Amino acid sequence: MEFKNKKLEKFEEELKTKKVAVIGLGVSNIPLIDYLKEKQADVTVFDDREEEKISSEIIEKITTYKFKKFLGKGNLEHLKGFDIIFRSPSCLPTKPELVSEKNRGAIVTTEIEQLMKMAPCTIIGITGSDGKTTTTTLTYNVLKDAGFTVHLGGNIGIPLFTKLNEIKPKDIIVLELSSFQLMGMDVSPERAAITNITPNHLNVHKDYQEYIDSKKNIFRYQDENGILVLNADNEITRECQKEANGKVIMFSSTQKLDNGFIVDDGIIKECEDGIRRHIIDTKDLKIKGIHNYQNICTVLALTKGLVDEDKAIQTIKQFSGVPHRLELVRTLNGVEWYNDSASTSPTRGISALNAFANKEIILIAGGADKNLDYTPIGKSIVDRVKSLILIGQTAPKIFDAVKKELEEQHKSLDIHMCETFIQSLELAKRIAKPGQVVLFSPASTSFDMFKDMYDRGDKFKEEVNKF
C-alpha cells in the first residue's frame, strides 16, 4: 500500500486558506516559493534588498506568480496580519516585527522546522561551531553505503521541505543545522549531535548565551527515546548532558571515558563499561587532524545501532573530506598548498594548525570580523607557524594576539601584512621552501572580500593552480 503523509496533506490543505509571508529571497527559499504557488497559498514576499539587487529571474518569478512584495529598507513594517511566516535563517525570530506577529497569533517558522515536524522518518541533526559539514557529510555517506535511502539537507544539500511527499517512513534525513536555523525551533531530531560550542556569529546574535541557547534546541525537545552525542572535551557541550531527555553518548580525544568513543594514542576506540575496543587506526584514514578524528567518533555514535560497524568503517576509511576543509590543492616544487577556506573562526584556525604538527607552515589568515576574540589563536600560531601572512579586517586582531604571545614567550616570527588576497598568495609562493606547507586558513568569515567561504576557497584554488 502506497504511503501517504497525513500531516503533510493536512498542512497543504490548510495553506489554501492562509495568508503566508516569506522573508528572504535567497536560494533556499525559492523552492519554497514555487511550492506555495503550487499549493495556491496567498503569498507575500519580503527582502531587505532593493529590487535591483535581487536576481531578475527571481523578480520575474514573483511577478509571474502575482505575489505581493515588499523590498528594501523598512520592508518588515508591512509584516502584519499573516497566518504563517516563513523566515530565512538570517532573519532571527527576535526581530520586533516577528515577535509582534507571533504574539498576535501568527506561526513564525522556517522551511527546516516544518520539515522536521512533518517528516515521516528518522531525522539525524548535527550542529556545532566547527565540524558540522564534515560530520554531516560522512554520516550521510555511512548511511547511504549501508543501503538506506538518505536525504541530505539543512545548511547543505537541497531544501527538503518541498520534497516531503517523496520521503518514506524507512528513509533517513540527515541535517546540518546552524544556530540561525535552530533559533526559535520547538522540535528536535531523534538523533542529534553537538560537535562543540565556541564563540561564533557574535556579530548577529545578541550575545554568546543566545548563540548557546539556539544550539541547545537540537536536543531540547527530544523524548526519552532520543539520542544525543556530545563532546566531552568542550565545557559547554559536556554540561548539556544534564539537560538531556534521552540517551547521551560522549566522545573525547583527551579523556578515557567509561562509555562512548575516544581517540587514544592514534586509535579510535569504543568504550563500553570501561572496556576499550579498537575500531580504526587513524593511520588508515585519508582525513587528518584530531578534529576530524572527533568528527568520526561523532559519526560512529550517531549511526550506532543503524549500521553494521564493519560497513561503517569501510566508508570512513575511504572518505577524503569535503571541499574547503584542509583540502590539498596541489604540491608545487615540494610545497603543499592547502585550502581551508571553511575556517571562519579562531577555533577552526587552531584545529587546522594542529593537523600539521610535523610540518613547517606558511599561514595565510584573516578576513571579515564576527566580533570574535582572537587571543586563543596567538599561541597556536607562535608554536606552529614559520611565516605568517595576514589580510582582511581581522589582520590587526590576529597580529595583536600573536604579538602578545611572542612577547610572553620571548620569541620572534616572520610576519607580513598584505593589502590584497592575490598579494598574499604571491608572497607565500616566494617564501615557501620545499617540505613546507602553505595553509590558507583565514580563521575569519569571508564577506569583506568574497561572496562566501566557497567563493573564497574556489578563488584560492584557481589562483594556486595558475602557478
Short mmCIF file of C-alpha atoms in Angstrom, two decimals:
data_model
loop_
_atom_site.label_atom_id
_atom_site.label_comp_id
_atom_site.label_asym_id
_atom_site.label_seq_id
_atom_site.Cartn_x
_atom_site.Cartn_y
_atom_site.Cartn_z
CA MET A 1 0.00 0.00 0.00
CA GLU A 2 1.40 3.40 -1.00
CA PHE A 3 2.41 5.60 1.93
CA LYS A 4 0.55 8.89 2.39
CA ASN A 5 1.93 11.61 4.65
CA LYS A 6 -1.21 12.67 6.52
CA LYS A 7 0.49 15.57 8.34
CA LEU A 8 1.67 17.00 5.04
CA GLU A 9 -1.70 16.54 3.36
CA LYS A 10 -3.43 18.38 6.21
CA PHE A 11 -0.90 21.24 6.10
CA GLU A 12 -1.22 21.63 2.33
CA GLU A 13 -4.99 21.71 2.50
CA GLU A 14 -4.86 24.43 5.18
CA LEU A 15 -2.42 26.50 3.09
CA LYS A 16 -5.17 27.30 0.61
CA THR A 17 -6.92 29.43 3.23
CA LYS A 18 -3.85 31.07 4.82
CA LYS A 19 -2.03 34.34 4.34
CA VAL A 20 1.63 33.39 4.05
CA ALA A 21 4.71 35.59 4.30
CA VAL A 22 8.14 34.52 3.03
CA ILE A 23 11.05 36.57 4.40
CA GLY A 24 14.21 36.44 2.34
CA LEU A 25 14.59 35.70 -1.35
CA GLY A 26 17.78 33.66 -1.06
CA VAL A 27 18.42 30.38 -2.85
CA SER A 28 16.88 28.19 -0.14
CA ASN A 29 13.53 29.98 -0.21
CA ILE A 30 12.99 29.85 -3.98
CA PRO A 31 11.81 26.19 -3.99
CA LEU A 32 9.52 27.17 -1.10
CA ILE A 33 8.01 29.98 -3.19
CA ASP A 34 7.39 27.54 -6.07
CA TYR A 35 5.80 25.10 -3.64
CA LEU A 36 3.50 27.73 -2.13
CA LYS A 37 2.36 28.81 -5.58
CA GLU A 38 1.56 25.21 -6.48
CA LYS A 39 -0.48 24.85 -3.25
CA GLN A 40 -2.48 28.02 -4.04
CA ALA A 41 -1.42 29.94 -0.94
CA ASP A 42 -1.89 33.72 -0.64
CA VAL A 43 1.79 34.75 -0.54
CA THR A 44 3.64 38.00 0.16
CA VAL A 45 7.45 38.11 -0.06
CA PHE A 46 9.86 40.35 1.86
CA ASP A 47 13.54 41.14 1.40
CA ASP A 48 15.92 43.74 2.82
CA ARG A 49 17.47 44.30 -0.61
CA GLU A 50 16.19 46.77 -3.18
CA GLU A 51 14.73 45.22 -6.32
CA GLU A 52 17.79 45.98 -8.47
CA LYS A 53 19.98 43.97 -6.06
CA ILE A 54 17.84 40.84 -6.46
CA SER A 55 18.18 38.40 -9.36
CA SER A 56 15.97 39.43 -12.29
CA GLU A 57 14.88 35.78 -12.61
CA ILE A 58 13.52 35.82 -9.05
CA ILE A 59 11.72 39.13 -9.58
CA GLU A 60 10.23 37.80 -12.82
CA LYS A 61 9.05 34.68 -11.00
CA ILE A 62 7.35 36.70 -8.24
CA THR A 63 5.70 38.89 -10.86
CA THR A 64 4.50 35.88 -12.83
CA TYR A 65 3.09 34.32 -9.67
CA LYS A 66 1.36 37.63 -8.85
CA PHE A 67 2.77 37.58 -5.31
CA LYS A 68 2.78 40.83 -3.37
CA LYS A 69 6.26 42.06 -2.46
CA PHE A 70 7.88 44.50 -0.04
CA LEU A 71 11.55 45.13 -0.67
CA GLY A 72 14.34 47.31 0.68
CA LYS A 73 14.71 49.25 3.88
CA GLY A 74 11.71 49.06 6.18
CA ASN A 75 10.11 46.16 4.30
CA LEU A 76 9.07 44.41 7.52
CA GLU A 77 6.91 47.38 8.50
CA HIS A 78 4.33 45.72 6.24
CA LEU A 79 4.54 42.37 8.05
CA LYS A 80 1.04 42.46 9.52
CA GLY A 81 -1.94 40.12 9.55
CA PHE A 82 -0.28 36.89 8.37
CA ASP A 83 -1.20 33.35 9.42
CA ILE A 84 2.16 31.70 8.64
CA ILE A 85 5.54 33.42 8.33
CA PHE A 86 8.47 31.53 6.82
CA ARG A 87 11.64 33.35 7.86
CA SER A 88 15.02 32.80 6.29
CA PRO A 89 17.68 31.63 8.81
CA SER A 90 19.38 35.05 8.68
CA CYS A 91 16.16 36.78 9.81
CA LEU A 92 16.25 35.95 13.51
CA PRO A 93 12.93 35.32 15.31
CA THR A 94 13.83 38.05 17.82
CA LYS A 95 13.14 40.79 15.26
CA PRO A 96 10.41 43.04 16.74
CA GLU A 97 8.15 42.64 13.72
CA LEU A 98 8.26 38.84 14.02
CA VAL A 99 7.70 38.96 17.77
CA SER A 100 4.70 41.23 17.26
CA GLU A 101 3.13 38.93 14.67
CA LYS A 102 3.76 35.84 16.79
CA ASN A 103 2.16 37.50 19.82
CA ARG A 104 -0.83 38.30 17.63
CA GLY A 105 -1.18 34.61 16.72
CA ALA A 106 0.91 34.04 13.59
CA ILE A 107 3.01 30.90 13.22
CA VAL A 108 6.64 32.00 12.75
CA THR A 109 8.63 29.13 11.30
CA THR A 110 11.21 28.03 8.75
CA GLU A 111 11.33 25.56 5.92
CA ILE A 112 13.61 23.32 8.03
CA GLU A 113 11.34 23.42 11.10
CA GLN A 114 8.29 22.38 9.07
CA LEU A 115 10.32 19.58 7.51
CA MET A 116 11.18 18.27 10.96
CA LYS A 117 7.58 18.46 12.14
CA MET A 118 6.14 16.61 9.14
CA ALA A 119 8.85 14.14 8.15
CA PRO A 120 7.62 10.52 8.41
CA CYS A 121 11.08 9.09 9.10
CA THR A 122 14.06 9.24 11.46
CA ILE A 123 15.93 12.56 11.45
CA ILE A 124 19.58 12.94 12.41
CA GLY A 125 20.66 16.51 13.17
CA ILE A 126 24.19 17.85 13.60
CA THR A 127 25.21 21.25 14.90
CA GLY A 128 28.29 22.83 16.47
CA SER A 129 30.64 25.74 15.98
CA ASP A 130 33.10 23.61 13.97
CA GLY A 131 32.93 20.30 12.14
CA LYS A 132 29.26 20.33 11.15
CA THR A 133 29.68 19.84 7.41
CA THR A 134 32.30 17.10 7.60
CA THR A 135 30.31 15.20 10.23
CA THR A 136 27.02 15.60 8.35
CA THR A 137 28.51 14.54 5.02
CA LEU A 138 30.24 11.49 6.49
CA THR A 139 27.08 10.46 8.39
CA TYR A 140 25.17 10.67 5.11
CA ASN A 141 27.81 8.57 3.30
CA VAL A 142 27.87 5.89 6.02
CA LEU A 143 24.08 5.51 5.94
CA LYS A 144 23.87 5.58 2.13
CA ASP A 145 26.60 2.98 1.72
CA ALA A 146 24.76 0.80 4.25
CA GLY A 147 21.74 0.74 1.92
CA PHE A 148 19.45 3.40 3.39
CA THR A 149 17.62 5.94 1.29
CA VAL A 150 19.09 9.12 2.79
CA HIS A 151 18.10 12.76 2.27
CA LEU A 152 20.72 15.43 2.95
CA GLY A 153 19.60 18.93 3.93
CA GLY A 154 19.81 21.93 6.23
CA ASN A 155 22.91 24.02 5.58
CA ILE A 156 23.98 21.62 2.82
CA GLY A 157 22.14 19.54 0.25
CA ILE A 158 18.82 20.81 -1.07
CA PRO A 159 15.76 22.35 0.67
CA LEU A 160 13.93 19.17 1.66
CA PHE A 161 10.58 20.55 2.79
CA THR A 162 9.33 20.76 -0.80
CA LYS A 163 10.41 17.11 -1.31
CA LEU A 164 8.47 15.77 1.69
CA ASN A 165 5.98 13.92 -0.49
CA GLU A 166 8.87 11.76 -1.78
CA ILE A 167 10.20 10.79 1.67
CA LYS A 168 9.13 7.41 3.06
CA PRO A 169 8.99 6.10 6.67
CA LYS A 170 12.06 3.85 6.23
CA ASP A 171 14.19 6.70 4.86
CA ILE A 172 16.59 8.77 6.97
CA ILE A 173 17.04 12.55 6.86
CA VAL A 174 20.44 13.98 7.80
CA LEU A 175 20.56 17.71 8.55
CA GLU A 176 23.36 20.17 9.18
CA LEU A 177 21.81 22.81 11.43
CA SER A 178 23.13 26.27 12.21
CA SER A 179 22.32 28.39 15.25
CA PHE A 180 20.19 30.59 12.96
CA GLN A 181 18.12 27.59 11.84
CA LEU A 182 17.75 26.20 15.36
CA MET A 183 16.85 29.51 16.99
CA GLY A 184 13.18 29.61 17.93
CA MET A 185 12.64 25.97 16.96
CA ASP A 186 10.37 23.81 19.14
CA VAL A 187 11.16 20.41 17.63
CA SER A 188 14.32 18.29 17.83
CA PRO A 189 15.64 15.39 15.70
CA GLU A 190 15.51 11.87 17.14
CA ARG A 191 19.30 11.62 16.91
CA ALA A 192 21.33 14.76 17.49
CA ALA A 193 24.96 15.78 17.91
CA ILE A 194 26.75 18.92 19.03
CA THR A 195 30.35 18.75 17.84
CA ASN A 196 31.47 21.67 20.06
CA ILE A 197 30.38 25.16 21.09
CA THR A 198 32.76 28.12 20.95
CA PRO A 199 32.03 31.82 20.33
CA ASN A 200 30.74 32.39 16.80
CA HIS A 201 28.38 34.69 14.88
CA LEU A 202 28.50 37.26 17.67
CA ASN A 203 28.05 39.96 15.03
CA VAL A 204 24.49 38.62 14.56
CA HIS A 205 23.43 37.06 17.86
CA LYS A 206 22.60 39.36 20.77
CA ASP A 207 25.26 37.67 22.87
CA TYR A 208 27.08 34.37 23.38
CA GLN A 209 24.30 32.97 25.58
CA GLU A 210 21.74 33.44 22.81
CA TYR A 211 24.04 31.51 20.48
CA ILE A 212 24.43 28.68 23.03
CA ASP A 213 20.68 28.53 23.72
CA SER A 214 19.98 28.27 19.99
CA LYS A 215 22.32 25.30 19.68
CA LYS A 216 20.60 23.52 22.58
CA ASN A 217 17.33 23.39 20.65
CA ILE A 218 18.78 20.45 18.73
CA PHE A 219 18.08 18.25 21.77
CA ARG A 220 15.74 20.30 23.98
CA TYR A 221 12.57 18.70 22.57
CA GLN A 222 13.75 15.09 22.37
CA ASP A 223 11.86 12.49 24.40
CA GLU A 224 13.27 9.60 26.42
CA ASN A 225 13.98 7.69 23.18
CA GLY A 226 16.21 10.43 21.82
CA ILE A 227 19.96 10.03 21.34
CA LEU A 228 22.32 12.94 21.97
CA VAL A 229 26.01 12.84 21.03
CA LEU A 230 28.20 15.32 22.91
CA ASN A 231 31.83 16.43 23.03
CA ALA A 232 33.22 15.62 26.48
CA ASP A 233 36.23 17.89 25.86
CA ASN A 234 34.12 21.03 25.43
CA GLU A 235 32.88 22.51 28.70
CA ILE A 236 29.56 23.75 27.34
CA THR A 237 28.63 20.58 25.46
CA ARG A 238 29.76 18.41 28.37
CA GLU A 239 27.30 20.23 30.64
CA CYS A 240 24.47 19.69 28.13
CA GLN A 241 24.19 16.06 29.26
CA LYS A 242 22.50 17.33 32.43
CA GLU A 243 19.64 18.74 30.33
CA ALA A 244 19.22 15.76 28.01
CA ASN A 245 15.91 13.88 27.95
CA GLY A 246 17.18 10.70 26.31
CA LYS A 247 20.38 8.68 25.99
CA VAL A 248 23.70 10.55 25.88
CA ILE A 249 26.80 9.26 24.06
CA MET A 250 30.01 11.18 24.73
CA PHE A 251 33.20 11.36 22.68
CA SER A 252 36.66 12.61 23.63
CA SER A 253 40.22 12.95 22.38
CA THR A 254 41.66 13.79 25.81
CA GLN A 255 39.81 11.59 28.30
CA LYS A 256 39.39 7.85 28.99
CA LEU A 257 35.61 7.53 29.03
CA ASP A 258 33.83 4.57 30.62
CA ASN A 259 31.25 4.73 27.84
CA GLY A 260 31.43 6.45 24.45
CA PHE A 261 34.02 6.93 21.73
CA ILE A 262 37.57 8.16 22.22
CA VAL A 263 40.72 8.96 20.27
CA ASP A 264 43.57 7.39 22.22
CA ASP A 265 47.19 7.08 21.04
CA GLY A 266 46.18 7.36 17.38
CA ILE A 267 43.37 4.80 17.67
CA ILE A 268 39.62 5.47 17.59
CA LYS A 269 38.06 3.23 20.24
CA GLU A 270 34.62 2.47 21.62
CA CYS A 271 34.32 2.30 25.40
CA GLU A 272 31.61 0.17 26.99
CA ASP A 273 31.55 -0.23 30.77
CA GLY A 274 35.22 0.69 30.95
CA ILE A 275 36.32 -1.83 28.28
CA ARG A 276 38.03 -0.17 25.29
CA ARG A 277 37.71 -1.77 21.87
CA HIS A 278 39.84 -0.68 18.89
CA ILE A 279 37.81 0.43 15.88
CA ILE A 280 40.05 2.42 13.49
CA ASP A 281 43.75 3.24 13.39
CA THR A 282 43.97 6.89 12.32
CA LYS A 283 46.94 5.97 10.09
CA ASP A 284 44.41 4.22 7.83
CA LEU A 285 42.33 7.39 7.33
CA LYS A 286 42.50 9.79 4.41
CA ILE A 287 41.39 12.76 6.51
CA LYS A 288 43.82 14.02 9.13
CA GLY A 289 43.72 16.13 12.28
CA ILE A 290 42.40 15.46 15.78
CA HIS A 291 39.25 17.48 14.98
CA ASN A 292 38.47 15.08 12.13
CA TYR A 293 39.03 12.07 14.39
CA GLN A 294 36.50 13.63 16.79
CA ASN A 295 34.11 14.04 13.84
CA ILE A 296 34.47 10.32 13.10
CA CYS A 297 33.66 9.50 16.73
CA THR A 298 30.51 11.58 16.33
CA VAL A 299 29.51 9.71 13.16
CA LEU A 300 30.06 6.31 14.81
CA ALA A 301 27.91 7.37 17.76
CA LEU A 302 25.12 8.76 15.56
CA THR A 303 24.93 5.64 13.37
CA LYS A 304 25.37 3.09 16.18
CA GLY A 305 22.57 0.54 16.01
CA LEU A 306 21.62 1.59 12.48
CA VAL A 307 24.68 0.47 10.52
CA ASP A 308 26.93 -2.55 10.81
CA GLU A 309 30.20 -1.28 12.28
CA ASP A 310 32.45 -3.02 9.73
CA LYS A 311 30.45 -1.44 6.91
CA ALA A 312 30.72 1.98 8.54
CA ILE A 313 34.49 1.57 8.91
CA GLN A 314 34.84 0.82 5.17
CA THR A 315 33.09 4.09 4.30
CA ILE A 316 35.02 6.12 6.87
CA LYS A 317 38.38 4.86 5.58
CA GLN A 318 37.50 5.90 2.03
CA PHE A 319 36.29 9.38 3.00
CA SER A 320 38.66 12.08 1.75
CA GLY A 321 36.86 15.07 3.23
CA VAL A 322 34.74 17.84 1.78
CA PRO A 323 35.88 20.85 -0.27
CA HIS A 324 37.40 23.87 1.51
CA ARG A 325 38.29 21.89 4.64
CA LEU A 326 42.02 21.12 4.76
CA GLU A 327 41.78 20.37 1.05
CA LEU A 328 45.10 19.62 -0.64
CA VAL A 329 45.05 21.72 -3.82
CA ARG A 330 48.46 20.79 -5.24
CA THR A 331 52.09 20.12 -4.48
CA LEU A 332 54.37 22.57 -6.30
CA ASN A 333 58.17 22.47 -6.07
CA GLY A 334 57.92 20.37 -2.93
CA VAL A 335 55.44 22.74 -1.25
CA GLU A 336 51.94 21.53 -0.32
CA TRP A 337 49.14 24.09 -0.75
CA TYR A 338 46.04 23.55 1.43
CA ASN A 339 42.67 25.27 1.10
CA ASP A 340 40.89 25.59 4.45
CA SER A 341 38.50 28.40 3.48
CA ALA A 342 35.84 26.87 5.76
CA SER A 343 37.96 28.12 8.66
CA THR A 344 35.70 31.01 9.68
CA SER A 345 36.60 31.27 13.38
CA PRO A 346 39.74 31.19 15.57
CA THR A 347 38.94 27.67 16.81
CA ARG A 348 38.80 26.43 13.22
CA GLY A 349 42.17 28.03 12.56
CA ILE A 350 43.66 26.35 15.62
CA SER A 351 42.33 22.94 14.52
CA ALA A 352 43.90 23.41 11.08
CA LEU A 353 47.29 24.27 12.57
CA ASN A 354 47.14 21.25 14.86
CA ALA A 355 46.65 18.98 11.84
CA PHE A 356 50.17 19.80 10.62
CA ALA A 357 52.13 19.14 13.82
CA ASN A 358 55.23 17.88 12.00
CA LYS A 359 55.36 20.42 9.17
CA GLU A 360 56.68 23.96 8.82
CA ILE A 361 53.68 26.15 7.99
CA ILE A 362 53.31 29.32 5.95
CA LEU A 363 49.92 30.53 7.21
CA ILE A 364 47.66 32.92 5.29
CA ALA A 365 44.95 34.18 7.66
CA GLY A 366 42.44 36.99 8.10
CA GLY A 367 39.09 38.07 6.72
CA ALA A 368 35.87 39.70 7.86
CA ASP A 369 35.19 40.22 11.56
CA LYS A 370 32.40 38.46 13.50
CA ASN A 371 33.28 40.22 16.76
CA LEU A 372 35.28 37.20 17.96
CA ASP A 373 38.20 37.06 20.37
CA TYR A 374 41.45 36.14 18.58
CA THR A 375 43.58 35.84 21.70
CA PRO A 376 43.47 31.98 21.75
CA ILE A 377 44.92 31.61 18.25
CA GLY A 378 48.05 33.58 19.16
CA LYS A 379 49.75 30.68 20.95
CA SER A 380 48.96 28.18 18.17
CA ILE A 381 50.45 30.50 15.55
CA VAL A 382 53.58 31.19 17.58
CA ASP A 383 54.06 27.48 18.34
CA ARG A 384 53.43 26.13 14.83
CA VAL A 385 53.89 28.79 12.13
CA LYS A 386 57.14 29.59 10.30
CA SER A 387 55.81 32.65 8.43
CA LEU A 388 52.50 34.47 8.93
CA ILE A 389 50.73 36.38 6.15
CA LEU A 390 47.74 38.49 7.21
CA ILE A 391 44.94 40.03 5.14
CA GLY A 392 41.47 41.48 5.71
CA GLN A 393 39.62 43.18 8.55
CA THR A 394 40.81 40.77 11.25
CA ALA A 395 44.51 41.10 10.35
CA PRO A 396 45.16 43.63 13.17
CA LYS A 397 43.34 41.46 15.75
CA ILE A 398 45.35 38.37 14.78
CA PHE A 399 48.56 40.43 14.74
CA ASP A 400 47.87 41.75 18.25
CA ALA A 401 47.18 38.23 19.56
CA VAL A 402 50.41 36.94 18.02
CA LYS A 403 52.47 39.92 19.20
CA LYS A 404 51.27 39.41 22.78
CA GLU A 405 52.20 35.72 22.69
CA LEU A 406 55.60 36.46 21.14
CA GLU A 407 56.37 38.88 23.95
CA GLU A 408 55.33 36.34 26.58
CA GLN A 409 57.46 33.60 25.02
CA HIS A 410 60.37 35.95 24.13
CA LYS A 411 60.22 34.74 20.52
CA SER A 412 60.15 36.32 17.07
CA LEU A 413 58.14 35.42 13.97
CA ASP A 414 58.27 36.34 10.30
CA ILE A 415 55.02 38.36 9.83
CA HIS A 416 53.73 40.08 6.67
CA MET A 417 50.65 42.28 6.11
CA CYS A 418 49.14 42.22 2.60
CA GLU A 419 46.57 44.55 1.08
CA THR A 420 45.03 42.01 -1.28
CA PHE A 421 44.32 38.31 -1.48
CA ILE A 422 46.45 37.91 -4.63
CA GLN A 423 49.41 39.62 -2.95
CA SER A 424 49.23 37.14 -0.08
CA LEU A 425 49.41 34.17 -2.46
CA GLU A 426 52.28 35.63 -4.47
CA LEU A 427 54.20 36.31 -1.26
CA ALA A 428 53.58 32.77 0.02
CA LYS A 429 54.88 31.36 -3.25
CA ARG A 430 58.09 33.43 -2.96
CA ILE A 431 58.94 32.50 0.63
CA ALA A 432 57.79 28.85 0.82
CA LYS A 433 60.51 26.22 0.70
CA PRO A 434 60.34 22.52 -0.26
CA GLY A 435 58.87 20.41 2.54
CA GLN A 436 56.78 23.28 3.89
CA VAL A 437 53.01 23.71 3.82
CA VAL A 438 51.17 26.83 2.64
CA LEU A 439 47.97 26.77 4.66
CA PHE A 440 45.13 29.13 3.74
CA SER A 441 43.10 29.02 6.95
CA PRO A 442 41.56 32.50 7.43
CA ALA A 443 40.07 31.91 10.92
CA SER A 444 37.59 34.60 9.83
CA THR A 445 34.49 34.86 7.68
CA SER A 446 34.73 35.91 4.05
CA PHE A 447 32.37 38.79 3.45
CA ASP A 448 35.00 41.54 3.33
CA MET A 449 36.44 40.31 0.02
CA PHE A 450 34.28 37.43 -1.22
CA LYS A 451 30.68 36.35 -1.70
CA ASP A 452 31.06 33.48 0.79
CA MET A 453 33.60 30.93 2.00
CA TYR A 454 33.03 28.74 -1.07
CA ASP A 455 33.79 31.63 -3.39
CA ARG A 456 36.91 32.38 -1.33
CA GLY A 457 38.12 28.77 -1.46
CA ASP A 458 37.43 28.49 -5.18
CA LYS A 459 39.45 31.65 -5.83
CA PHE A 460 42.34 30.24 -3.78
CA LYS A 461 42.32 27.01 -5.77
CA GLU A 462 42.01 28.86 -9.06
CA GLU A 463 44.99 31.11 -8.34
CA VAL A 464 47.19 28.35 -6.89
CA ASN A 465 46.55 26.16 -9.92
CA LYS A 466 47.77 29.01 -12.16
CA PHE A 467 51.23 28.96 -10.57
#
